[in-house]
Coordinates of N, CA and C in Angstrom, one line a residue:
M1 N 68.0 8.5 14.9 CA 67.0 7.7 14.3 C 66.0 7.1 15.3
V2 N 65.1 6.4 14.8 CA 64.0 5.9 15.6 C 64.0 4.5 15.8
A3 N 63.2 3.8 16.7 CA 62.9 2.4 16.6 C 61.6 2.2 17.0
V4 N 60.8 1.2 16.6 CA 59.4 1.1 16.9 C 59.3 -0.1 17.7
S5 N 58.6 0.1 18.9 CA 58.2 -1.1 19.7 C 57.0 -1.9 19.1
G6 N 57.1 -3.1 18.9 CA 56.1 -4.1 18.3 C 55.0 -4.1 19.5
E7 N 55.5 -4.2 20.6 CA 54.3 -4.5 21.6 C 53.3 -3.2 21.7
A8 N 54.0 -2.0 21.7 CA 53.0 -0.7 21.7 C 52.5 -0.4 20.5
C9 N 52.9 -0.6 19.4 CA 52.4 -0.3 18.1 C 50.9 -0.8 18.0
V10 N 50.1 0.2 17.7 CA 48.7 -0.3 17.5 C 48.2 -0.2 16.0
G11 N 49.2 0.0 15.1 CA 48.8 -0.2 13.7 C 48.0 1.1 13.0
C12 N 48.2 2.2 13.7 CA 47.3 3.3 13.2 C 47.8 4.1 12.0
R13 N 49.1 3.8 11.7 CA 49.7 4.4 10.4 C 49.9 5.8 10.4
Q14 N 49.8 6.5 11.6 CA 50.2 7.9 11.7 C 51.6 8.3 11.6
C15 N 52.4 7.4 11.9 CA 53.8 7.6 11.7 C 54.2 7.5 10.1
V16 N 53.7 6.5 9.5 CA 53.8 6.6 8.0 C 53.6 7.6 7.2
A17 N 52.3 8.2 7.9 CA 51.7 9.4 7.1 C 52.7 10.5 7.1
V18 N 53.4 10.8 8.1 CA 54.2 12.0 8.3 C 55.6 12.0 8.0
C19 N 56.0 10.8 7.6 CA 57.6 10.6 7.6 C 58.0 11.2 6.2
P20 N 58.9 12.1 6.2 CA 59.3 12.8 4.9 C 60.1 12.2 4.1
A21 N 60.7 10.8 4.5 CA 61.5 10.3 3.6 C 61.2 8.8 3.4
D22 N 60.0 8.4 3.6 CA 59.5 7.1 3.3 C 60.3 6.1 4.1
A23 N 60.7 6.5 5.3 CA 61.5 5.5 6.1 C 60.5 4.5 6.9
L24 N 59.2 4.8 7.0 CA 58.3 3.9 7.6 C 57.3 3.3 6.8
S25 N 56.9 2.0 7.1 CA 56.0 1.3 6.3 C 55.2 0.5 7.3
M26 N 54.3 -0.2 6.7 CA 53.5 -1.2 7.5 C 53.9 -2.6 7.0
E27 N 54.0 -3.6 7.9 CA 54.0 -5.0 7.7 C 52.8 -5.6 8.5
G28 N 51.7 -5.7 7.9 CA 50.5 -6.1 8.5 C 50.0 -4.9 9.2
R29 N 49.9 -5.1 10.5 CA 49.5 -4.0 11.4 C 50.5 -3.5 12.3
Q30 N 51.7 -3.8 11.7 CA 53.0 -3.4 12.6 C 53.9 -2.3 11.8
A31 N 54.1 -1.2 12.3 CA 55.1 -0.3 11.6 C 56.4 -0.7 11.8
V32 N 57.1 -0.4 10.7 CA 58.5 -0.9 10.6 C 59.4 0.2 10.1
V33 N 60.6 0.3 10.4 CA 61.5 1.6 10.0 C 62.6 1.0 9.2
D34 N 62.8 1.6 8.1 CA 64.0 1.3 7.3 C 65.2 2.3 7.8
E35 N 66.1 1.7 8.6 CA 67.1 2.6 9.2 C 67.9 3.5 8.4
S36 N 68.3 2.9 7.0 CA 69.0 3.5 6.1 C 68.2 4.9 5.6
A37 N 66.9 5.0 5.6 CA 66.1 6.1 5.2 C 65.9 7.0 6.2
C38 N 66.0 6.7 7.6 CA 65.6 7.6 8.6 C 66.6 8.7 8.6
V39 N 65.8 9.9 8.8 CA 66.7 11.1 8.7 C 66.6 11.8 10.1
G40 N 66.0 11.4 11.1 CA 65.9 11.9 12.5 C 65.0 13.0 12.5
C41 N 64.0 13.3 11.8 CA 63.1 14.5 11.8 C 62.1 14.2 13.1
F42 N 62.0 13.1 13.5 CA 61.2 12.7 14.8 C 59.7 13.1 14.6
K43 N 59.2 13.4 13.4 CA 57.8 13.5 13.4 C 57.0 12.4 13.8
C44 N 57.5 11.2 13.5 CA 56.9 10.1 13.7 C 56.8 9.9 15.4
V45 N 57.7 10.3 16.1 CA 57.8 10.5 17.5 C 56.4 11.2 18.0
E46 N 56.4 12.2 17.3 CA 55.3 13.2 17.9 C 53.9 12.5 17.4
A47 N 53.9 12.2 16.4 CA 52.6 11.5 15.8 C 52.0 10.4 16.7
C48 N 53.1 9.6 17.2 CA 52.9 8.4 18.1 C 52.8 8.7 19.6
A49 N 52.8 9.9 19.9 CA 52.8 10.4 21.3 C 51.7 9.6 22.2
P50 N 50.5 9.6 21.8 CA 49.4 9.0 22.6 C 49.8 7.3 22.9
F51 N 50.6 6.9 22.1 CA 51.0 5.2 22.2 C 52.4 5.0 22.8
G52 N 53.3 6.0 22.4 CA 54.7 5.9 22.8 C 55.3 4.5 22.3
A53 N 55.0 4.2 21.0 CA 55.5 3.1 20.4 C 57.0 3.4 19.7
I54 N 57.1 4.6 19.4 CA 58.3 5.0 18.7 C 59.3 5.8 19.8
S55 N 60.7 5.4 19.6 CA 61.5 6.2 20.6 C 62.8 6.4 19.7
V56 N 63.4 7.4 20.3 CA 64.6 7.9 19.7 C 65.9 7.1 20.1
V57 N 66.6 6.8 19.0 CA 67.8 6.0 19.3 C 69.0 6.5 18.6
R58 N 70.3 6.3 19.1 CA 71.5 6.9 18.4 C 71.6 5.9 17.1
D59 N 71.9 6.8 15.9 CA 72.1 6.1 14.8 C 73.8 5.6 14.7
P60 N 73.9 4.3 14.6 CA 75.4 3.8 14.6 C 76.1 4.3 13.4
N61 N 75.4 4.7 12.4 CA 76.1 5.1 11.2 C 75.6 6.5 10.7
P62 N 76.0 7.6 11.5 CA 75.6 8.9 11.2 C 76.3 9.6 9.8
R63 N 75.3 10.1 9.1 CA 75.7 10.6 7.8 C 75.4 12.0 7.5
V64 N 76.0 12.6 6.5 CA 75.8 14.1 6.2 C 74.8 14.1 4.9
L65 N 73.8 14.7 4.9 CA 73.0 14.6 3.7 C 73.2 16.0 2.8
T66 N 73.9 15.9 1.9 CA 74.3 16.9 1.1 C 74.8 16.6 -0.3
V67 N 74.9 17.6 -1.2 CA 75.6 17.4 -2.5 C 76.6 18.4 -2.5
P68 N 78.0 17.8 -2.4 CA 78.9 18.7 -2.4 C 79.1 19.5 -3.7
A69 N 79.4 20.6 -3.6 CA 79.5 21.6 -4.8 C 80.6 21.0 -5.8
E70 N 81.6 20.3 -5.5 CA 82.5 19.7 -6.5 C 81.8 18.7 -7.2
E71 N 80.7 18.2 -6.9 CA 80.2 17.1 -7.7 C 79.0 17.7 -8.8
Y72 N 78.8 18.7 -8.9 CA 77.7 19.3 -10.0 C 78.4 20.4 -10.6
S73 N 77.8 20.7 -11.7 CA 77.9 21.7 -12.6 C 77.3 23.0 -12.3
Q74 N 78.2 24.1 -11.7 CA 77.6 25.2 -11.3 C 76.7 25.9 -12.4
P75 N 77.2 26.0 -13.6 CA 76.3 26.7 -14.6 C 74.9 26.1 -14.6
E76 N 74.8 24.7 -14.7 CA 73.6 24.0 -15.0 C 72.6 24.2 -13.7
V77 N 73.2 24.2 -12.6 CA 72.5 24.5 -11.2 C 72.0 25.9 -11.2
D78 N 72.9 26.8 -11.7 CA 72.5 28.4 -11.6 C 71.3 28.6 -12.5
E79 N 71.4 27.8 -13.7 CA 70.2 28.1 -14.6 C 69.0 27.4 -14.1
L80 N 69.0 26.2 -13.6 CA 67.7 25.8 -12.7 C 67.0 26.7 -11.9
C81 N 68.1 27.1 -11.2 CA 67.7 28.0 -9.9 C 67.0 29.3 -10.4
R82 N 67.5 29.7 -11.5 CA 67.1 31.0 -12.1 C 65.6 30.7 -12.4
R83 N 65.3 29.7 -13.2 CA 64.0 29.4 -13.8 C 63.1 29.1 -12.5
A84 N 63.5 28.6 -11.4 CA 62.6 28.5 -10.4 C 62.7 29.9 -9.5
R85 N 63.3 30.9 -10.0 CA 63.3 32.2 -9.3 C 64.0 32.1 -7.9
L86 N 64.9 31.4 -7.7 CA 65.7 31.2 -6.6 C 67.1 31.5 -6.6
S87 N 67.8 32.2 -5.6 CA 69.2 32.3 -5.8 C 70.0 31.0 -5.2
P88 N 70.9 30.6 -6.1 CA 71.5 29.2 -5.7 C 71.9 29.1 -4.4
D89 N 72.5 30.3 -3.7 CA 72.9 30.3 -2.5 C 71.9 30.5 -1.4
A90 N 70.6 30.6 -1.6 CA 69.4 30.8 -0.7 C 69.4 29.4 0.3
K91 N 69.3 29.7 1.4 CA 69.2 28.5 2.4 C 67.5 28.3 2.3
V92 N 67.1 27.7 1.6 CA 65.6 27.3 1.5 C 65.2 26.5 2.5
C93 N 66.0 25.7 3.2 CA 65.5 25.0 4.4 C 66.1 25.5 5.6
V94 N 65.4 26.5 6.4 CA 66.1 27.2 7.5 C 66.5 26.2 8.6
C95 N 66.0 25.0 8.7 CA 66.3 24.0 9.8 C 67.6 23.5 9.5
T96 N 68.0 23.0 8.3 CA 69.1 22.3 8.0 C 70.1 23.1 7.2
G97 N 69.8 24.4 6.7 CA 70.7 25.1 6.0 C 70.9 24.7 4.6
T98 N 70.1 23.7 4.1 CA 70.2 23.2 2.8 C 69.9 24.4 1.9
S99 N 70.7 24.5 0.8 CA 70.8 25.4 -0.3 C 69.9 25.2 -1.6
A100 N 69.5 26.2 -2.3 CA 68.8 25.9 -3.5 C 69.7 25.1 -4.5
A101 N 70.8 25.4 -4.4 CA 71.9 24.9 -5.3 C 72.0 23.3 -4.9
E102 N 72.0 22.8 -3.9 CA 72.0 21.5 -3.3 C 70.8 20.7 -3.8
I103 N 69.7 21.3 -3.8 CA 68.4 20.7 -4.2 C 68.5 20.7 -5.8
A104 N 68.9 21.6 -6.4 CA 68.9 21.7 -8.0 C 69.8 20.8 -8.5
A105 N 71.1 20.7 -7.7 CA 72.0 19.6 -8.3 C 71.5 18.3 -8.2
A106 N 70.7 17.9 -7.1 CA 70.2 16.6 -7.0 C 68.9 16.3 -8.0
V107 N 68.1 17.3 -8.3 CA 67.3 17.2 -9.2 C 67.9 16.9 -10.8
L108 N 68.9 17.7 -10.8 CA 69.5 17.6 -12.2 C 70.3 16.2 -12.3
A109 N 70.5 15.4 -11.3 CA 71.1 14.2 -11.3 C 70.1 13.2 -11.3
G110 N 68.9 13.7 -11.5 CA 67.7 12.6 -11.7 C 66.9 12.2 -10.3
V111 N 66.9 13.0 -9.3 CA 66.2 12.9 -8.1 C 65.0 13.6 -8.3
E112 N 63.9 12.8 -8.6 CA 62.6 13.7 -8.9 C 61.4 13.4 -7.8
E113 N 61.5 12.9 -6.7 CA 60.6 12.8 -5.8 C 61.0 13.4 -4.5
P114 N 60.2 14.1 -3.9 CA 60.6 14.9 -2.7 C 61.2 14.1 -1.7
E115 N 60.7 12.9 -1.2 CA 61.1 12.0 -0.2 C 62.7 11.6 -0.6
Q116 N 63.1 11.4 -2.0 CA 64.2 11.2 -2.2 C 65.3 12.3 -2.3
L117 N 64.6 13.5 -2.3 CA 65.5 14.7 -2.3 C 65.8 14.9 -0.7
T118 N 64.9 14.6 0.2 CA 65.2 14.5 1.5 C 66.4 13.8 1.9
L119 N 66.5 12.5 1.4 CA 67.7 11.7 1.7 C 68.9 12.3 0.9
A120 N 68.7 12.8 -0.3 CA 69.8 13.3 -1.0 C 70.5 14.7 -0.4
T121 N 69.7 15.4 0.1 CA 70.0 16.7 0.5 C 69.8 17.2 2.0
G122 N 68.8 16.4 2.6 CA 68.5 16.9 4.0 C 67.1 17.7 4.1
V123 N 66.9 18.4 2.9 CA 65.8 19.4 3.0 C 64.5 18.6 3.4
R124 N 63.6 19.3 4.1 CA 62.4 18.7 4.8 C 62.7 17.6 6.1
S125 N 64.0 17.6 6.4 CA 64.1 16.6 7.3 C 64.0 17.2 8.8
K126 N 63.4 18.3 8.8 CA 63.1 18.9 10.3 C 61.5 19.4 10.2
C127 N 61.3 20.5 10.3 CA 59.8 21.1 10.4 C 59.2 20.7 9.1
G128 N 59.8 21.0 7.8 CA 59.2 20.7 6.5 C 58.2 21.9 6.1
M129 N 58.3 22.9 6.7 CA 57.1 24.0 6.4 C 57.6 25.0 5.3
W130 N 58.7 25.5 5.5 CA 59.2 26.5 4.7 C 59.8 26.1 3.4
C131 N 60.4 25.0 3.4 CA 61.2 24.5 2.3 C 60.5 23.9 1.3
L132 N 59.2 23.3 1.6 CA 58.5 22.6 0.7 C 58.3 23.2 -0.7
T133 N 57.8 24.6 -0.7 CA 57.4 25.4 -1.8 C 58.6 25.5 -2.8
P134 N 59.9 26.0 -2.1 CA 60.9 26.1 -3.0 C 61.6 24.7 -3.7
T135 N 61.3 23.7 -2.9 CA 61.6 22.5 -3.5 C 60.8 22.0 -4.6
M136 N 59.5 22.2 -4.4 CA 58.5 22.0 -5.6 C 58.8 22.8 -6.8
R137 N 59.2 24.1 -6.6 CA 59.3 25.0 -7.5 C 60.6 24.6 -8.3
L138 N 61.6 24.2 -7.8 CA 62.9 23.5 -8.4 C 62.5 22.3 -9.3
L139 N 61.6 21.5 -8.7 CA 61.2 20.3 -9.3 C 60.4 20.7 -10.6
A140 N 59.5 21.8 -10.5 CA 58.6 22.1 -11.6 C 59.5 22.7 -12.7
A141 N 60.3 23.5 -12.3 CA 61.3 24.4 -13.3 C 61.9 23.3 -14.2
H142 N 62.3 22.0 -13.6 CA 62.9 21.0 -14.3 C 62.0 20.1 -15.1
G143 N 60.5 20.5 -15.1 CA 59.7 19.7 -15.6 C 59.1 18.5 -15.1
V144 N 59.4 18.4 -13.6 CA 58.9 17.2 -13.1 C 57.4 17.7 -12.4
E145 N 56.6 17.1 -12.7 CA 55.1 17.2 -12.0 C 55.0 16.2 -10.9
V146 N 54.7 16.7 -9.7 CA 54.6 15.8 -8.5 C 53.0 15.7 -8.2
T147 N 52.4 14.6 -8.4 CA 51.0 14.3 -8.0 C 50.9 13.5 -6.8
R148 N 50.0 13.8 -5.8 CA 49.7 13.0 -4.8 C 48.2 12.9 -4.5
P149 N 47.8 11.8 -3.8 CA 46.2 11.7 -3.6 C 45.7 12.9 -2.5
Y150 N 44.5 13.3 -2.5 CA 44.1 14.3 -1.8 C 44.5 14.1 -0.3
N151 N 44.6 12.9 0.1 CA 44.7 12.7 1.8 C 46.0 12.4 2.0
D152 N 47.0 12.8 1.0 CA 48.5 12.8 1.4 C 48.8 13.7 2.4
R153 N 49.4 13.5 3.6 CA 49.7 14.4 4.7 C 51.0 14.8 4.7
R154 N 51.9 14.4 3.7 CA 53.3 15.0 3.4 C 53.4 16.1 2.6
L155 N 52.7 15.9 1.5 CA 52.8 16.9 0.5 C 51.4 17.4 0.2
Y156 N 51.3 18.7 -0.3 CA 50.2 19.3 -0.9 C 50.6 20.1 -2.2
P157 N 50.8 19.3 -3.2 CA 51.4 20.0 -4.4 C 50.5 21.1 -5.1
D158 N 49.4 21.0 -4.9 CA 48.5 22.1 -5.5 C 48.8 23.6 -4.6
G159 N 49.2 24.4 -5.6 CA 49.4 25.7 -5.1 C 50.9 26.0 -4.8
C160 N 51.8 25.1 -4.8 CA 53.3 25.3 -4.4 C 54.0 25.9 -5.4
T161 N 53.7 25.7 -6.7 CA 54.3 26.3 -7.8 C 53.6 27.4 -8.5
D162 N 52.4 27.6 -8.3 CA 51.7 28.6 -9.2 C 50.9 29.6 -8.3
V163 N 51.4 29.8 -6.9 CA 50.9 30.7 -6.0 C 52.1 31.5 -5.6
A164 N 52.5 32.7 -6.0 CA 53.3 33.5 -5.6 C 52.9 35.0 -5.9
I165 N 53.7 35.9 -5.3 CA 53.4 37.2 -5.6 C 53.4 37.7 -7.1
W166 N 54.2 37.0 -8.0 CA 54.3 37.3 -9.3 C 53.4 36.7 -10.1
T167 N 52.4 36.0 -9.6 CA 51.4 35.3 -10.1 C 50.0 35.9 -9.8
I168 N 50.0 36.9 -8.9 CA 48.8 37.5 -8.5 C 48.0 38.2 -9.5
P169 N 46.9 38.1 -9.9 CA 46.2 38.7 -10.9 C 46.1 40.3 -10.6
D170 N 46.1 41.1 -11.7 CA 46.0 42.4 -11.4 C 44.9 43.0 -10.8
D171 N 43.8 42.1 -11.1 CA 42.4 42.6 -10.4 C 42.5 42.4 -8.9
V172 N 43.0 41.2 -8.6 CA 43.2 41.0 -7.1 C 44.3 42.1 -6.5
A173 N 45.2 42.5 -7.2 CA 46.1 43.6 -6.6 C 45.4 44.8 -6.4
D174 N 44.5 45.3 -7.5 CA 43.7 46.5 -7.4 C 42.6 46.4 -6.4
K175 N 42.1 45.2 -6.1 CA 41.0 44.9 -5.0 C 41.7 45.1 -3.6
Y176 N 42.9 44.9 -3.3 CA 43.4 45.0 -2.1 C 44.6 45.9 -2.0
P177 N 44.5 47.2 -2.2 CA 45.6 48.1 -2.3 C 46.3 48.2 -1.0
E178 N 45.6 47.9 0.2 CA 46.2 48.0 1.5 C 47.5 47.0 1.6
Y179 N 47.5 46.0 0.9 CA 48.6 45.1 0.9 C 49.7 45.2 0.1
R180 N 49.6 46.3 -0.7 CA 50.7 46.9 -1.5 C 51.4 45.8 -2.4
L181 N 50.5 45.0 -3.0 CA 51.0 43.9 -3.7 C 51.7 44.4 -5.0
R182 N 51.4 45.4 -5.7 CA 52.2 46.0 -6.7 C 53.6 46.4 -6.5
E183 N 53.4 47.0 -5.1 CA 54.8 47.7 -4.8 C 55.8 46.5 -4.3
N184 N 55.2 45.5 -3.6 CA 56.0 44.5 -3.1 C 56.7 43.8 -4.2
L185 N 55.9 43.4 -5.4 CA 56.3 42.8 -6.5 C 57.3 43.5 -7.2
A186 N 57.1 44.7 -7.2 CA 58.3 45.6 -7.8 C 59.7 45.7 -7.0
A187 N 59.5 45.5 -5.7 CA 60.6 45.4 -5.0 C 61.2 44.1 -5.1
V188 N 60.5 42.9 -5.4 CA 61.2 41.7 -5.6 C 61.9 41.7 -6.9
E189 N 61.0 42.3 -8.0 CA 61.8 42.3 -9.3 C 63.1 43.1 -9.4
S190 N 63.1 44.2 -8.5 CA 64.4 45.1 -8.5 C 65.4 44.6 -7.4
G191 N 65.1 43.7 -6.5 CA 65.8 43.2 -5.3 C 66.0 44.2 -4.3
L192 N 65.1 45.2 -4.2 CA 65.3 46.1 -3.3 C 64.1 46.4 -2.3
A193 N 64.4 46.7 -1.0 CA 63.2 46.9 0.0 C 62.3 48.0 -0.5
L194 N 61.2 48.0 0.0 CA 60.3 49.3 -0.3 C 60.9 50.4 0.5
N195 N 60.9 51.5 -0.1 CA 61.5 52.7 0.6 C 62.9 52.7 1.0
S196 N 63.5 52.1 0.3 CA 65.1 51.8 0.7 C 65.9 51.2 -0.3
P197 N 67.2 51.4 -0.3 CA 68.1 51.1 -1.2 C 68.6 49.8 -1.0
T198 N 68.3 49.2 0.2 CA 69.0 48.2 0.8 C 68.3 46.8 0.2
P199 N 69.2 45.7 -0.3 CA 68.8 44.8 -0.9 C 67.9 44.0 0.1
W200 N 66.8 43.5 -0.2 CA 65.9 42.9 0.8 C 65.3 41.4 0.4
F201 N 65.4 41.1 -0.9 CA 64.9 39.8 -1.2 C 66.1 38.9 -2.0
P202 N 67.1 38.6 -1.1 CA 68.3 38.0 -1.7 C 68.0 36.5 -2.2
D203 N 66.7 36.0 -1.6 CA 66.5 34.6 -2.0 C 65.6 34.5 -3.3
V204 N 65.1 35.5 -3.7 CA 64.1 35.4 -4.9 C 64.8 36.2 -6.0
Q205 N 64.8 35.6 -7.1 CA 65.4 36.1 -8.3 C 64.5 36.9 -9.0
P206 N 64.6 38.1 -9.6 CA 64.0 38.7 -10.5 C 63.4 37.9 -11.7
G207 N 62.3 38.2 -12.2 CA 61.9 37.4 -13.4 C 62.8 37.7 -14.7
Q208 N 63.1 36.6 -15.4 CA 63.9 36.8 -16.5 C 63.6 36.0 -17.7
D209 N 63.8 36.3 -19.0 CA 63.6 35.7 -19.9 C 64.6 34.6 -20.3
L210 N 64.4 33.7 -21.3 CA 65.4 32.7 -21.6 C 66.9 33.2 -21.8
D211 N 66.9 34.5 -22.1 CA 68.2 35.0 -22.2 C 68.9 35.6 -21.1
G212 N 68.2 35.7 -20.0 CA 68.5 36.2 -18.8 C 68.2 37.7 -18.7
N213 N 67.4 38.2 -19.7 CA 67.1 39.6 -19.5 C 66.0 39.7 -18.6
P214 N 65.7 41.0 -18.2 CA 64.6 41.1 -17.1 C 63.2 40.8 -17.8
A215 N 62.3 40.3 -17.3 CA 61.1 40.0 -17.8 C 60.1 41.0 -17.7

């Protein structure tokens, strides 16, 4: 976890802007940390590097951020993951190993804000780059719309759920044949690599209708 030095803090708010778990806030011109919400990503330490007001300290109450499999309904989790076109076993957060199933279980339990999902599952508690899109897709598949102001530096909801290889228009695929967009989409839908019978897209589920048939 982290600690803030009141003497060194200049009140720039850079740490608050990058915290994925809402653990930092401002009291006047002083940054303060909610120790119970700090997930140890240390983004704030990097943001505060010019001033050195934030330091790393040992968490006296270490905890595991996860949703145990025995605490959720696997069929419901599988269905939500299917709607988001994710395999339940997919490790959508490569830094923490958080699976799509864990995030789906938290969403089904009523967690609807990305910051709260970080506290519930650990997703986005490190680099936060690769896991944001699948997290937003799971929220969208559950009917949750996340909106943020244009200057929010933690989330960029626009494009997270509607930009994917299966949403590329035909005219775009035709315009750029060198990228083999149609062929790659076919590989995603079949679960096979191009020019090979080897499974290649284990994390992405083929499109299906509501009955589970190929779309």
